[in-house]
Short mmCIF file of C-alpha atoms in Angstrom, two decimals:
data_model
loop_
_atom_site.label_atom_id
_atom_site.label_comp_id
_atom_site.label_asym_id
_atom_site.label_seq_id
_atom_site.Cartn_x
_atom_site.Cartn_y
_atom_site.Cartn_z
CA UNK I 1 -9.17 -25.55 4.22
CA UNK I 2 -7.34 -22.80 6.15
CA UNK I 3 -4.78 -20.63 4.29
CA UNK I 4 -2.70 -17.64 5.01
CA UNK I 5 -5.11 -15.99 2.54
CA UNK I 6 -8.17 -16.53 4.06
CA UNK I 7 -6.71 -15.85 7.86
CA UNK I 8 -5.15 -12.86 6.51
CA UNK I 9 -8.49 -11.70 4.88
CA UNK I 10 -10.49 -13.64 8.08
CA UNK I 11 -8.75 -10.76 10.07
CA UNK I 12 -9.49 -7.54 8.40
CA UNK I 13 -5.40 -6.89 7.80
CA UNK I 14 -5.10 -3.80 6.00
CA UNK I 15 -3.72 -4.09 2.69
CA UNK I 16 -2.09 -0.16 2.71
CA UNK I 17 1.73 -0.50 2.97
CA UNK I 18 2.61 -4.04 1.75
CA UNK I 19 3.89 -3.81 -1.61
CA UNK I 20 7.05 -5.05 -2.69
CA UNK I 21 9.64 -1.73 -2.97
CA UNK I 22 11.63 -1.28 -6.67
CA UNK I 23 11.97 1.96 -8.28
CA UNK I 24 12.43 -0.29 -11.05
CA UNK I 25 11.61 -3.69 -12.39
CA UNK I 26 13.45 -5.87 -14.62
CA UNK I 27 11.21 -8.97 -16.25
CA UNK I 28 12.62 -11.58 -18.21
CA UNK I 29 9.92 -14.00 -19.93
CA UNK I 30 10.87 -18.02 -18.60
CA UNK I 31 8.08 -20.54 -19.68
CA UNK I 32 7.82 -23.91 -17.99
CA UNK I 33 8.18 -24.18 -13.84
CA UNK I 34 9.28 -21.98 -11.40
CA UNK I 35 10.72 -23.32 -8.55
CA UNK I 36 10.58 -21.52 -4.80
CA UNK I 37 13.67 -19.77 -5.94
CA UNK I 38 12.67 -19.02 -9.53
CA UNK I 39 15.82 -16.75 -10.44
CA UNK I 40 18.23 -19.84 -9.95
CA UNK I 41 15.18 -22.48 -9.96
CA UNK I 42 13.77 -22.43 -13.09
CA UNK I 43 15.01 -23.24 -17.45
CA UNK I 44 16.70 -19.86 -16.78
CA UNK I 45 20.35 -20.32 -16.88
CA UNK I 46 20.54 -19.87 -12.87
CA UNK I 47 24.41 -18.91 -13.48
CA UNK I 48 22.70 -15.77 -15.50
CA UNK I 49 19.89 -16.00 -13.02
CA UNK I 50 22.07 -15.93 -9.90
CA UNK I 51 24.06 -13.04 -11.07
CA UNK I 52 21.41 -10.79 -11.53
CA UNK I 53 20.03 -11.33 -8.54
CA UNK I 54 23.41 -10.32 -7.04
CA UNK I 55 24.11 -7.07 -9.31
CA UNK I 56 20.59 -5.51 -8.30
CA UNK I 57 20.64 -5.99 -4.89
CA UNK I 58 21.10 -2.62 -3.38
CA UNK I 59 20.04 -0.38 -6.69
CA UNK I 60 16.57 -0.66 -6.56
CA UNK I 61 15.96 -2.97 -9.28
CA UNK I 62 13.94 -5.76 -8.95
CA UNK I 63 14.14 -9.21 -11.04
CA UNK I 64 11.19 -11.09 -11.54
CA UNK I 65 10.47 -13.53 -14.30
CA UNK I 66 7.10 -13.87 -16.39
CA UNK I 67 5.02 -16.23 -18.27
CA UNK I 68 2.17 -16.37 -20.24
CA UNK I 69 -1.07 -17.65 -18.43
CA UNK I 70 -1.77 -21.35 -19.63
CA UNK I 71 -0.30 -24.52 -19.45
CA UNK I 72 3.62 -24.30 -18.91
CA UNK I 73 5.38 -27.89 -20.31
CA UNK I 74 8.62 -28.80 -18.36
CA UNK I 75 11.06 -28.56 -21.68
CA UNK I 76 13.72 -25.89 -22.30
CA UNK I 77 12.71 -23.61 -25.14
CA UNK I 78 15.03 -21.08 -27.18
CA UNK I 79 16.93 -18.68 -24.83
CA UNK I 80 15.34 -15.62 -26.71
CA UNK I 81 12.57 -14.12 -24.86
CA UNK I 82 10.51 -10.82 -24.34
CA UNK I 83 11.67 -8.64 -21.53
CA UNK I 84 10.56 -5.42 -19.70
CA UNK I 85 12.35 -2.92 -17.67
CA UNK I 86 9.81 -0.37 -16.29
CA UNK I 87 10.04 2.59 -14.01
CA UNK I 88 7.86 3.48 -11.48
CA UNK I 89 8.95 6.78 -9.95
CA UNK I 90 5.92 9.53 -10.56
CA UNK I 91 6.71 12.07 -12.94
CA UNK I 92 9.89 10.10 -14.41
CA UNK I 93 8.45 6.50 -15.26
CA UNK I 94 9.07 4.64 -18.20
CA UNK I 95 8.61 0.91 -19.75
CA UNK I 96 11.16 -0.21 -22.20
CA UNK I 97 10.40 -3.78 -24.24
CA UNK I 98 12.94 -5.80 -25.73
CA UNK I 99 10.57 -8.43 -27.97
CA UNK I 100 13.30 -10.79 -28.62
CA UNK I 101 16.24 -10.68 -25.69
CA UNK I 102 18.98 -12.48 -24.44
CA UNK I 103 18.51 -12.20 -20.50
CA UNK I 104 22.80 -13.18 -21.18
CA UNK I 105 22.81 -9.52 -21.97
CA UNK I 106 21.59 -7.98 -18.97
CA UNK I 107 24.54 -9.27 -17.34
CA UNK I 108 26.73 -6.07 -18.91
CA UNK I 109 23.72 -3.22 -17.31
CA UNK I 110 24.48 -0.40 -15.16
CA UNK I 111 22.13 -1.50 -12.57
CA UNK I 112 22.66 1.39 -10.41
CA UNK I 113 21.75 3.81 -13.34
CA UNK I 114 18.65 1.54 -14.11
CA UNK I 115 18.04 2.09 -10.41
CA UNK I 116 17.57 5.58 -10.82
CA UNK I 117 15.63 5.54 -14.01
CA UNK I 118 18.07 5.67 -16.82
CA UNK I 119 16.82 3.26 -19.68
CA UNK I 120 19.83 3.51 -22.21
CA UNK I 121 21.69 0.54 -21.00
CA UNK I 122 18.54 -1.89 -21.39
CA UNK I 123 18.35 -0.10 -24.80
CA UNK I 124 21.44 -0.73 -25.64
CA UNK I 125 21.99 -4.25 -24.86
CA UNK I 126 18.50 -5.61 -25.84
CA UNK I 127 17.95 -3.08 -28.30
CA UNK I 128 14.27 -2.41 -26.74
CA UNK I 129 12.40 0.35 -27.10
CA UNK I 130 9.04 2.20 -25.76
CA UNK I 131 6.40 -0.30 -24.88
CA UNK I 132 3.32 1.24 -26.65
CA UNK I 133 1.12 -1.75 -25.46
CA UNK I 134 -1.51 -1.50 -23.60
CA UNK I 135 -0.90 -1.58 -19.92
CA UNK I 136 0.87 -4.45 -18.18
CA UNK I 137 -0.92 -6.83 -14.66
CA UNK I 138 1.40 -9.04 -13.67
CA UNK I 139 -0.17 -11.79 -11.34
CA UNK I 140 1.97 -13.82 -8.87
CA UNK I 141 1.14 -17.63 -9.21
CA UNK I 142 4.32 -19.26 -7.98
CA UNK I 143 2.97 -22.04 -6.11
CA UNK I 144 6.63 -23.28 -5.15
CA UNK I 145 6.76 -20.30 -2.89
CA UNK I 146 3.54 -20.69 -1.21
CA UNK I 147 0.63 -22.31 -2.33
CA UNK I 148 -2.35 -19.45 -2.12
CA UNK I 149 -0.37 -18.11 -5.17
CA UNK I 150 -1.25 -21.52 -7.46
CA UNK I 151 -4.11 -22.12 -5.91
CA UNK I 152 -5.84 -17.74 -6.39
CA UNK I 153 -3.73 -16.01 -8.70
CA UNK I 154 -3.37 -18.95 -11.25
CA UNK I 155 -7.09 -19.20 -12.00
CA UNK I 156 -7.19 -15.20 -11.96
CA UNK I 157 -4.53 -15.07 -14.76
CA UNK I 158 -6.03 -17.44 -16.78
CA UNK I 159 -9.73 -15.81 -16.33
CA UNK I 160 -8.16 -12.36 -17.25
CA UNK I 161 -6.26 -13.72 -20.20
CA UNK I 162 -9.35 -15.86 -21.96
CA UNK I 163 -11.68 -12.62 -21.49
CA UNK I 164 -9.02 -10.95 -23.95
CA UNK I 165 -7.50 -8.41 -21.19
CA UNK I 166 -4.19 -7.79 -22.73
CA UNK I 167 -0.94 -7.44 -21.25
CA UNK I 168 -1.70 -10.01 -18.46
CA UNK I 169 1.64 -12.53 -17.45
CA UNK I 170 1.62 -14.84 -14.24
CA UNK I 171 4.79 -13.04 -12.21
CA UNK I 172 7.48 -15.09 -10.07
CA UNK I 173 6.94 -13.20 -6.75
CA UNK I 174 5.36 -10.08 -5.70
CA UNK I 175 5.72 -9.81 -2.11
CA UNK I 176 2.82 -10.80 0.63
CA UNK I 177 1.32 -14.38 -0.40
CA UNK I 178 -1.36 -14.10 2.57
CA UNK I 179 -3.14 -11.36 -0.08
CA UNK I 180 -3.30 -13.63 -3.01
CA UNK I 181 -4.42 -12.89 -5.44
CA UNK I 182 -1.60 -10.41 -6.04
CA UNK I 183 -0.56 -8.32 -8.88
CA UNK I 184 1.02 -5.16 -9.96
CA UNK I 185 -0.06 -2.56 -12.74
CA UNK I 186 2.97 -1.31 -14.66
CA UNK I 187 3.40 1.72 -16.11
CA UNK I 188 2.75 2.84 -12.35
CA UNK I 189 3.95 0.21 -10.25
CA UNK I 190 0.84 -0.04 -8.36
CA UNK I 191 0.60 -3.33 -6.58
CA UNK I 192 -3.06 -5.03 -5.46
CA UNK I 193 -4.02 -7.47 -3.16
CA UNK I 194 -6.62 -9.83 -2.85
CA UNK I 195 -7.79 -8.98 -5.92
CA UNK I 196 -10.56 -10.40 -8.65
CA UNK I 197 -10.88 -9.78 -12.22
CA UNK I 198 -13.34 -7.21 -12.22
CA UNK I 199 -11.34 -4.92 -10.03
CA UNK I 200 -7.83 -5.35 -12.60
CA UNK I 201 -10.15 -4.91 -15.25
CA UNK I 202 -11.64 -1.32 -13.20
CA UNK I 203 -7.72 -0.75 -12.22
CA UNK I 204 -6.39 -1.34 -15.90
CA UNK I 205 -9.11 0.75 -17.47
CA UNK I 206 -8.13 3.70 -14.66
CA UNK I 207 -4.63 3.68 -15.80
CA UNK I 208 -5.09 3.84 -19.51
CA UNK I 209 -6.97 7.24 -18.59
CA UNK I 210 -3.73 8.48 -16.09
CA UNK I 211 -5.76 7.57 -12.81
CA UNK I 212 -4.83 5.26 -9.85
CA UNK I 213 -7.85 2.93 -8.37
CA UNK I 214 -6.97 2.92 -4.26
CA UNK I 215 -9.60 -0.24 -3.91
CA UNK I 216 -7.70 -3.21 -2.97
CA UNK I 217 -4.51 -1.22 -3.62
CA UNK I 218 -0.99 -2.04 -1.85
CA UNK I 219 0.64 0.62 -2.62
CA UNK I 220 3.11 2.02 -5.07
CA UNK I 221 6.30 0.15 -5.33
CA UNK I 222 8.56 3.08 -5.70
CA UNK I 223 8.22 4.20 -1.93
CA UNK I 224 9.58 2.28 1.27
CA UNK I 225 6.40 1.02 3.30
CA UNK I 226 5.78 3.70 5.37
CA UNK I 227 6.11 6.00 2.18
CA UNK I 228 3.07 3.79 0.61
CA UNK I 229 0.74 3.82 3.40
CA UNK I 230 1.14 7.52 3.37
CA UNK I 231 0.11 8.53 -0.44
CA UNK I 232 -2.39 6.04 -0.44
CA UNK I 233 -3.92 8.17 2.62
CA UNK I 234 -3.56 11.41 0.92
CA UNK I 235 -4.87 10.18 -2.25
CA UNK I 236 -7.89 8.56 -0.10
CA UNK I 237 -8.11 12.22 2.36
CA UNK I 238 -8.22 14.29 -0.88
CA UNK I 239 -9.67 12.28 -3.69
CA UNK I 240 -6.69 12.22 -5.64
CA UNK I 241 -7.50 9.68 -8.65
CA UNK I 242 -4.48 11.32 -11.46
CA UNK I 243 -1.43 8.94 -11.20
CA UNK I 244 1.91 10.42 -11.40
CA UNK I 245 0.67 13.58 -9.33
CA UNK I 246 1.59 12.87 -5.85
CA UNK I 247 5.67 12.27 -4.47
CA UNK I 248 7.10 11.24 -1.43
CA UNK I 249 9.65 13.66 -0.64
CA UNK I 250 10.23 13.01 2.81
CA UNK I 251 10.41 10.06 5.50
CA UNK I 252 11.61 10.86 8.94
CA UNK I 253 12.14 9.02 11.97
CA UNK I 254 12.66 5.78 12.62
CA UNK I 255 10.70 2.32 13.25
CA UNK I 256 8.47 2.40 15.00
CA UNK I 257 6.77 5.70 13.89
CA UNK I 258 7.74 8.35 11.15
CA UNK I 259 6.89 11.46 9.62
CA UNK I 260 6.33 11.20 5.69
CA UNK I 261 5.41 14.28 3.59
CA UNK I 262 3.83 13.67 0.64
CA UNK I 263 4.01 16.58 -1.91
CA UNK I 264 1.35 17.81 -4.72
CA UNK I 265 2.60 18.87 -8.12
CA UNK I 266 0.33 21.53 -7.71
CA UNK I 267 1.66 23.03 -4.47
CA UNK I 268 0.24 21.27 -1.61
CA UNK I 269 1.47 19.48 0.76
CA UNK I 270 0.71 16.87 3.89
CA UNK I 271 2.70 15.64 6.96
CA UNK I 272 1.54 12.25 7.58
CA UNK I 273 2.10 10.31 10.91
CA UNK I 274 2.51 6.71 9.68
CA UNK I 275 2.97 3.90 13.00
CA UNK I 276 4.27 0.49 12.45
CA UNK I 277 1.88 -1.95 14.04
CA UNK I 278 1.49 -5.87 14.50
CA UNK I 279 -1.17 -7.88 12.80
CA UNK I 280 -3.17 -9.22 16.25
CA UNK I 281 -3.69 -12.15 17.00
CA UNK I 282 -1.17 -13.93 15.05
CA UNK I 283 -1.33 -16.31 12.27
CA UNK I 284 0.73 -18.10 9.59
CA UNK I 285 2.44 -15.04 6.80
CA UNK I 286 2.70 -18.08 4.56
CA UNK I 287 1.18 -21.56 4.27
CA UNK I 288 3.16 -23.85 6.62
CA UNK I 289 4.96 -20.91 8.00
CA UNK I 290 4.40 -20.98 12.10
CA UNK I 291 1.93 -17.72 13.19
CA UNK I 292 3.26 -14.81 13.45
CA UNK I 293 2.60 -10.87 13.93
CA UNK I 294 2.73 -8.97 10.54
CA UNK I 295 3.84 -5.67 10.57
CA UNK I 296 1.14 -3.49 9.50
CA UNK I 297 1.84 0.47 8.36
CA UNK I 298 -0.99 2.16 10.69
CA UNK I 299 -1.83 6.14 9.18
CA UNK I 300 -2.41 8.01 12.85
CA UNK I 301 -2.64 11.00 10.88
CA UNK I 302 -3.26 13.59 7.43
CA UNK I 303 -2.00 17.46 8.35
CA UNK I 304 -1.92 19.89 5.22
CA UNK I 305 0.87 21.65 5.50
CA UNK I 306 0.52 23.75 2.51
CA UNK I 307 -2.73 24.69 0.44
CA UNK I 308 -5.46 24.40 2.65
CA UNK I 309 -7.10 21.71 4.96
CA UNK I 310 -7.49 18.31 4.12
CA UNK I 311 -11.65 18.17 3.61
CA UNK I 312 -13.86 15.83 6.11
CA UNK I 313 -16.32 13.98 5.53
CA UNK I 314 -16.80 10.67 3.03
#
């Protein structure tokens, strides 16, 4: 059976450049079915879920809702629930847990200021605090928005959740169902595509040590797409593995081509020439979708600009 995963993967698209953007994520926990539109399509109030869809659009904040891997009953349980806010900026990231929250609350947030990374809002009207967990994978497996996501990252969830990996949840939507499996690695933000157990175990036991795994990797969801392509590159050109070591400081120019520098905390810096290409030839984005051209974030080039040359060689 042909899906958009498996003429995605049949193609060799790059993965580099894909991942959803959000400086920040917001995650309420919603048990039983998701529909396509899981924010207003799901036992989430979708008055509550509607209106937080409409106060973070524009501030960087993403809403997503979570679930535990298993089997989800169609029956309303208590509106209480475990929620996350996390921050994935380098240098400034955070993830706040509320165990017991009323997603009613985060109607009264600053989302703007939990845009930019301040947590005391959440705090204040959830009462969270640090999450000293271990670290969190969130796996898409909405199937109402396209079916690879039910039919890869279900069974993926569940596998990673009966081996006793902790912090896994199923995720409403992550962005780019022809890479399913998907999932994203908070604290970082680091989003993965076409992924398998093994490797989230390999990327999970990376970040509890500070390091980012670039195998299979999106790209980090703080940066625009362009932005991600390039720090993936320069972490790839330089053997950068330490997380929260590497900014975007810079994009310039326009689509279809732009300059992005990518800055070291340590004093170097790159120029990198990131091009904006089609996926050739085309095919479906999503199952049932008509084929298409993807837009693919093409790295033309990796100039240190300060510190010495980028090295050569594998």
């Amino acid at each position: 059976m042909s899906t958009c995963t498996s003429a995605s993967q049949g193609f060799g698209e790059p993965l580099a450049g894909t991942a959803a953007t959000a400086r920040t994520w917001l995650l309420i926990e919603q048990p039983g079915p998701w529909g396509a539109k899981a924010l207003t399509q799901s036992r989430l109030d979708p008055g509550i879920g509607g209106a937080l869809e409409a106060a973070a659009r524009g501030t960087g904040v993403r809403v997503a809702l979570i679930r535990r891997p298993g089997r989800h009953a169609d029956r309303h349980r208590a509106g209480r629930r475990r929620m996350y806010a996390a921050h994935t900026v380098p240098g400034a990231g955070w993830v706040r847990e509320a165990p017991d929250g009323d997603p009613a609350r985060l109607l009264d947030l600053d989302f703007t200021a939990l845009g930019a990374g301040d947590p005391h809002g959440f705090d204040l009207h959830t009462g969270a605090g640090a999450h000293r967990g271990a670290p969190l994978v969130l796996v898409c497996t909405n199937g109402k928005r396209d079916r690879c996501c039910a039919l890869r990252g279900r069974p993926l969830a569940h596998e990673l959740a009966a081996s006793g990996t902790p912090g896994v949840w199923e995720v409403t939507h992550l962005g780019g169902h022809r890479f399913s499996p998907t999932a994203l690695v908070l604290p970082y933000g680091y989003a993965y595509g076409r992924a398998d157990a093994p490797l989230l175990k390999e990327v999970l036991t990376a970040v509890e040590r500070g390091r980012i795994v670039t195998e299979g990797c999106r790209g980090g969801s703080a940066w625009e797409r362009p932005g991600q392509a390039a720090e993936l590159a320069v972490r790839r050109a330089v053997r950068e593995e330490a997380a929260d070591v590497l900014e975007v400081v810079r994009t310039e120019g326009e689509a279809p081509r732009w300059e992005v520098t990518v800055d070291h905390v340590d004093g170097r810096s790159w120029r990198v020439t990131v091009a904006r290409g089609a996926s050739l030839p085309p095919r479906p984005e999503s199952c049932g979708g008509s084929a298409a051209t993807p837009a693919r974030m093409d790295v033309i080039a990796v100039r240190a600009v300060a510190g010495g040359p980028v090295p050569s060689g594998p």
